[in-house]
mmCIF file of C-alpha atoms in Angstrom:
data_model
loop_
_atom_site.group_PDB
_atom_site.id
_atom_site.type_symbol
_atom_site.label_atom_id
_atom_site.label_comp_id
_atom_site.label_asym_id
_atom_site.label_seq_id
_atom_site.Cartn_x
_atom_site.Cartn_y
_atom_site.Cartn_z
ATOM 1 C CA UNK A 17 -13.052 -24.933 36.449
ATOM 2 C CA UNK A 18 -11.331 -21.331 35.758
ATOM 3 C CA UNK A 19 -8.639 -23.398 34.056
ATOM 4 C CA UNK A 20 -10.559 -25.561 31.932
ATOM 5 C CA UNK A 21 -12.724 -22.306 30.862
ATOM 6 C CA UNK A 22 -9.147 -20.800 29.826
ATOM 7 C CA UNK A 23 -8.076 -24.144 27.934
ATOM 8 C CA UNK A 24 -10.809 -24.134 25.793
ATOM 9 C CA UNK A 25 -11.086 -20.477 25.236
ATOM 10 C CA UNK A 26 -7.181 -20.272 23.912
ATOM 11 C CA UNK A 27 -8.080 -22.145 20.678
ATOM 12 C CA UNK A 28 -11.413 -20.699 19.806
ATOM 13 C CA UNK A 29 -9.660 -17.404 20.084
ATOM 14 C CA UNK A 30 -7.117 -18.924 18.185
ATOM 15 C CA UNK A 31 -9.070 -20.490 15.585
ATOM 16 C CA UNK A 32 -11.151 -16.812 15.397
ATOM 17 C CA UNK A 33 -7.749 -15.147 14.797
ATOM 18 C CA UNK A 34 -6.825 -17.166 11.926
ATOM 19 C CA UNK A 35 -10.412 -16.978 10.474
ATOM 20 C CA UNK A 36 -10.524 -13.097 10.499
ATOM 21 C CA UNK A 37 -7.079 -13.079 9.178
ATOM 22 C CA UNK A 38 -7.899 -15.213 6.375
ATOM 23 C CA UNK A 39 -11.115 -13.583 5.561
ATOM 24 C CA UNK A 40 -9.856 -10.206 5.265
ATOM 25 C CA UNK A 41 -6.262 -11.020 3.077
ATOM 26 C CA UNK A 42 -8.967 -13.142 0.927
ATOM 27 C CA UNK A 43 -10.898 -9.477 0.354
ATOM 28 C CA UNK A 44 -7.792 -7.600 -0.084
ATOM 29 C CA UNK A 45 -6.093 -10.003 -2.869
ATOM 30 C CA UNK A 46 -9.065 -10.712 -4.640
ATOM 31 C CA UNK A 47 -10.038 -6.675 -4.808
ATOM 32 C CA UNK A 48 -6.860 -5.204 -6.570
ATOM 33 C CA UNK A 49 -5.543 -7.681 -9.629
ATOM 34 C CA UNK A 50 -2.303 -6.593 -11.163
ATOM 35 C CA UNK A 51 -1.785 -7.423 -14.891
ATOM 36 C CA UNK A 52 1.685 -6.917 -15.801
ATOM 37 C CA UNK A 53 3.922 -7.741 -19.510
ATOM 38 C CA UNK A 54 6.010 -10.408 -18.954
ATOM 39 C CA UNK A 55 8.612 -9.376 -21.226
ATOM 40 C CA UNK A 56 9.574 -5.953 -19.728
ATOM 41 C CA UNK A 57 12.268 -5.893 -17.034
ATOM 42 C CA UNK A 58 11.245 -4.989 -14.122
ATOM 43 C CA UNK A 59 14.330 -5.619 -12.388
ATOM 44 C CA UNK A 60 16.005 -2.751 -14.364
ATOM 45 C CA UNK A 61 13.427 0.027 -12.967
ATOM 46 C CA UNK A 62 15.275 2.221 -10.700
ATOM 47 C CA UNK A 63 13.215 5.508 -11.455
ATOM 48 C CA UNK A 64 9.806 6.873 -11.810
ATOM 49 C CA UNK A 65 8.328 10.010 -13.298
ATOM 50 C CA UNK A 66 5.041 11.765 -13.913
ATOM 51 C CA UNK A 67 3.703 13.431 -16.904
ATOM 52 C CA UNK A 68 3.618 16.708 -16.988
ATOM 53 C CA UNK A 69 0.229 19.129 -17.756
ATOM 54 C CA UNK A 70 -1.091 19.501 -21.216
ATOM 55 C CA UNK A 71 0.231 15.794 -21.825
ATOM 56 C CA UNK A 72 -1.974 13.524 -23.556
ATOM 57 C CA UNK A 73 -2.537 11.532 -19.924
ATOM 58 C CA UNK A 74 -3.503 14.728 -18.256
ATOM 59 C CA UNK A 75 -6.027 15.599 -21.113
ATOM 60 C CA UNK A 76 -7.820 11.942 -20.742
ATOM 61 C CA UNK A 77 -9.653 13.116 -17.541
ATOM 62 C CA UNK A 78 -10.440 16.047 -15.764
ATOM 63 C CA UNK A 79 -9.299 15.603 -11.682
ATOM 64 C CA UNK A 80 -8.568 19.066 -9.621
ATOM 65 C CA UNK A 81 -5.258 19.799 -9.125
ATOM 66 C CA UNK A 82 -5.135 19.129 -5.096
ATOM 67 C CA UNK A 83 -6.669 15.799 -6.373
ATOM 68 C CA UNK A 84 -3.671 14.914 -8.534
ATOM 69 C CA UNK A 85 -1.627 16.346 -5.772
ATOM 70 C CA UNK A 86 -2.731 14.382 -3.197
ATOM 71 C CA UNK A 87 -2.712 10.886 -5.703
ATOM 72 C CA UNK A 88 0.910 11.878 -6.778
ATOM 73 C CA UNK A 89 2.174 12.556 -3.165
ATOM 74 C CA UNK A 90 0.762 8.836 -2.068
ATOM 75 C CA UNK A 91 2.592 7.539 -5.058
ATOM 76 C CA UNK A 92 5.894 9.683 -4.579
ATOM 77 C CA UNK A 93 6.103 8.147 -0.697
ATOM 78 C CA UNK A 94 4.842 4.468 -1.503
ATOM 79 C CA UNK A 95 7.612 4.072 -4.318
ATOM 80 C CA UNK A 96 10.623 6.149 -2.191
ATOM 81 C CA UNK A 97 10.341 4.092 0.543
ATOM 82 C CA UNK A 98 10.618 0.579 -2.049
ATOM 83 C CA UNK A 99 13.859 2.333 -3.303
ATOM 84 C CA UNK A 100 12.558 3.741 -6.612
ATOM 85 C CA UNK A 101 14.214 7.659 -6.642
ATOM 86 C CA UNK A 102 12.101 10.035 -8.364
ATOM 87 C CA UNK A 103 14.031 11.223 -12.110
ATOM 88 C CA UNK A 104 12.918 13.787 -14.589
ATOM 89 C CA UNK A 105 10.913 12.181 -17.226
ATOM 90 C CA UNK A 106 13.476 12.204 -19.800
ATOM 91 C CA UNK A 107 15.321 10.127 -17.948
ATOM 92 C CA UNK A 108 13.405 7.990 -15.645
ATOM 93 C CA UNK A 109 12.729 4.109 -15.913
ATOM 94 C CA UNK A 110 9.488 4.073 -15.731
ATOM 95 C CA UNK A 111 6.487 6.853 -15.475
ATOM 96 C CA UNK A 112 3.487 6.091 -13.063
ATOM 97 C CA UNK A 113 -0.026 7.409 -14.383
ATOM 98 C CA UNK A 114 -3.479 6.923 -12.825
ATOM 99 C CA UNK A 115 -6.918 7.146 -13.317
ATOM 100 C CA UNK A 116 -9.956 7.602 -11.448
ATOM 101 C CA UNK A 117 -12.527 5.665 -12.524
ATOM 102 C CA UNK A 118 -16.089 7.694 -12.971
ATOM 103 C CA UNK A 119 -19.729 7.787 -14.743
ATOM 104 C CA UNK A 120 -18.014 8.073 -17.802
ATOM 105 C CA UNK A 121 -16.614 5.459 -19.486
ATOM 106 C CA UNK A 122 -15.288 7.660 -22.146
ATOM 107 C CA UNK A 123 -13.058 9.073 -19.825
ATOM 108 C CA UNK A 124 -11.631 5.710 -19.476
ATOM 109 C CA UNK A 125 -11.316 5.353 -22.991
ATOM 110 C CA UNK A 126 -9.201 8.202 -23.580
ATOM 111 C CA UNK A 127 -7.094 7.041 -20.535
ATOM 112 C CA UNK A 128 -6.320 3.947 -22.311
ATOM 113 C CA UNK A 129 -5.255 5.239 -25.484
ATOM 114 C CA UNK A 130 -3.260 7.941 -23.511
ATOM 115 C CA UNK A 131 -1.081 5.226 -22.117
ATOM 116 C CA UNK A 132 -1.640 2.494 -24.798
ATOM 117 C CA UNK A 133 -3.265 -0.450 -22.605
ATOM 118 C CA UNK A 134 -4.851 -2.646 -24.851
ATOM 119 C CA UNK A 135 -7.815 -4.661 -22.983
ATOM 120 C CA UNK A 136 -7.732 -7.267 -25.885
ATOM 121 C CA UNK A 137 -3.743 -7.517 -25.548
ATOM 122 C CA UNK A 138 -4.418 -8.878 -22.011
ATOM 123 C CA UNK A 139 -5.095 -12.680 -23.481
ATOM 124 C CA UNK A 140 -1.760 -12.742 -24.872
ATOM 125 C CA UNK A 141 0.757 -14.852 -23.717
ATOM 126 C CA UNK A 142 3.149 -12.236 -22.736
ATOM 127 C CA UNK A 143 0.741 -10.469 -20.082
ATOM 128 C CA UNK A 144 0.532 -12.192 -16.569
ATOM 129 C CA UNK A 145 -2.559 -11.630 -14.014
ATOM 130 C CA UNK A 146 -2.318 -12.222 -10.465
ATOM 131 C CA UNK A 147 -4.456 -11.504 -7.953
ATOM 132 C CA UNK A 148 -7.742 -12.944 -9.756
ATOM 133 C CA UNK A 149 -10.175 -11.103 -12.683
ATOM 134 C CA UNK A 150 -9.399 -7.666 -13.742
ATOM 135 C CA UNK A 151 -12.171 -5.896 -13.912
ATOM 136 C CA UNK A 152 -13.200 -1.865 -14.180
ATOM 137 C CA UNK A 153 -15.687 -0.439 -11.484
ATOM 138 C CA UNK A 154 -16.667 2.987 -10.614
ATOM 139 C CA UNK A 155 -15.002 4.403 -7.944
ATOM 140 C CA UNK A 156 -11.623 2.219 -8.549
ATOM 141 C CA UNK A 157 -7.954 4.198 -8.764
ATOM 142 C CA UNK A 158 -6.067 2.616 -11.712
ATOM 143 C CA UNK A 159 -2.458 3.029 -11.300
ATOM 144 C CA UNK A 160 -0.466 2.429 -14.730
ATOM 145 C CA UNK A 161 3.346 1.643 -15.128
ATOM 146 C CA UNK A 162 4.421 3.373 -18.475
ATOM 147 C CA UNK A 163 7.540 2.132 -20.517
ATOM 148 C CA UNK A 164 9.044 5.560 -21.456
ATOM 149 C CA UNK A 165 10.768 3.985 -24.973
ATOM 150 C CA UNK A 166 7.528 2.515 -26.013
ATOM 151 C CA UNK A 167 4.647 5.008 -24.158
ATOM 152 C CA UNK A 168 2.950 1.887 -23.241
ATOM 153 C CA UNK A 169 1.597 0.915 -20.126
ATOM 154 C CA UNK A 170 3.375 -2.566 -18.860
ATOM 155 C CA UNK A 171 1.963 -2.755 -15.163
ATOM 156 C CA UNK A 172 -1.622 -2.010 -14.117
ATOM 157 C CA UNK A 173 -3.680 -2.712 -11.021
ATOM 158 C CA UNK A 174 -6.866 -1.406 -9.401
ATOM 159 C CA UNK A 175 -8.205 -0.883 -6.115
ATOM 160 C CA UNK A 176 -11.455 0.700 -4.711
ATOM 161 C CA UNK A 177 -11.207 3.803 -2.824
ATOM 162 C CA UNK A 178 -14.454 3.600 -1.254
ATOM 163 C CA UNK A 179 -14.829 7.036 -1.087
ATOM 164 C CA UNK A 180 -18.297 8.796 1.478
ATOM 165 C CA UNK A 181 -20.001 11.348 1.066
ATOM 166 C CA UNK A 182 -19.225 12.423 4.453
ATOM 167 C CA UNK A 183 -15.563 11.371 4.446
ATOM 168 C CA UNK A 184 -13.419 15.168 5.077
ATOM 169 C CA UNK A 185 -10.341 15.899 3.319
ATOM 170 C CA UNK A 186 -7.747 13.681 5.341
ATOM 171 C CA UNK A 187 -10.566 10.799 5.167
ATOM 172 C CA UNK A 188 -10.019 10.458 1.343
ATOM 173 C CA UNK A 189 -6.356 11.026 1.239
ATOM 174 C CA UNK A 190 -5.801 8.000 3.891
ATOM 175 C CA UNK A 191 -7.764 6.254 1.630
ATOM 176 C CA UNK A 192 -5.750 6.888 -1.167
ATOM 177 C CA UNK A 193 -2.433 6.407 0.639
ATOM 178 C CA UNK A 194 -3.903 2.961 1.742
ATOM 179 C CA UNK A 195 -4.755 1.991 -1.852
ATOM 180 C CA UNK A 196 -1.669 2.983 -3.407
ATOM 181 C CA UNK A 197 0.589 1.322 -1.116
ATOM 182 C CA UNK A 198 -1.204 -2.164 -1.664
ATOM 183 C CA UNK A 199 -1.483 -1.994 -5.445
ATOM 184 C CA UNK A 200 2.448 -0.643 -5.617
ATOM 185 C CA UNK A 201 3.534 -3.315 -3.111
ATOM 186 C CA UNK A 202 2.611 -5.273 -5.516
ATOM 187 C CA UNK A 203 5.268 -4.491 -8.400
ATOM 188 C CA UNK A 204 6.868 -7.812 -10.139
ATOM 189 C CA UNK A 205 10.034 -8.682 -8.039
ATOM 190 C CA UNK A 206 9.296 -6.730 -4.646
#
């Protein structure tokens, strides 16, 4: 009896496995799209930058410094250990921005046109989507890829940060760690 009670049990646990395992990459995928221009090469990116303050990106919303900090140091780790090197931004490949998405949709606005994403340019046929429907929510870090030549963002994706009201300070930086290191996973050829 004991082994026929162990037979059956092996592939219902099994068969739960591979349900929760399929259930939760399903919620993962379908919650951070990438959109990404086809014609840039992304094979070519070696380095990254940042903007500096008092650049137009750092004028298109208004985060605390420990906040940019702590967004920047998740972004710094996540693309060191993929190989990218971090370069000054005169000479760097590529330079990461992000945005926290909030109330204000003006905000968001401003972000845009800081890094030149154009919503409507999305429907061309030179911009790919994976990952299902991009889509803006509150609450959701954007992380932009900026062509340096052209100051225009070639590589977006979002991801919710689920942040509490009771969450402490280490709470919300996991949080961002996590969600930077699935959208950046992510980039075209990795």
């Amino acid at each position: 009896m004991k082994n026929f009670i162990t037979t059956i049990m092996s592939p219902i646990k099994l068969l739960l496995m591979c349900l929760l395992v399929v259930s939760v990459s399903g919620c993962s995928s379908m919650k951070n799209p990438v959109i990404y221009y086809n014609n840039f090469d992304f094979s070519k990116v070696k380095t990254y930058s940042f903007y500096s303050s008092g650049s137009k990106f750092f004028d298109s919303q208004n985060l605390p410094h420990f906040q940019r900090s702590g967004i920047e140091l998740a972004i710094e780790k996540s693309l060191d250990a993929q190989d990218f090197h971090y370069s000054e931004l005169d000479s760097a490949d590529i330079i990461v921005t992000y945005h926290l998405v909030k109330k204000q949709s003006k905000d968001y606005l401003n972000y845009n046109k800081a890094v030149l994403f154009c919503a409507h340019c999305l429907r061309a046929n030179a911009w790919q989507q994976d990952n299902g429907d991009w889509q803006v929510y509150r609450g959701g870090l954007i992380i932009d890829l900026v062509d340096p030549k052209k100051s225009r963002s070639v590589w977006r994706s979002i991801y919710p940060l689920k942040f509490n009201d009771k969450d402490n300070s280490n709470e919300l930086h996991e949080k961002v760690i996590e969600a930077v290191n699935i959208m950046l996973t992510q980039y075209p050829g990795k």
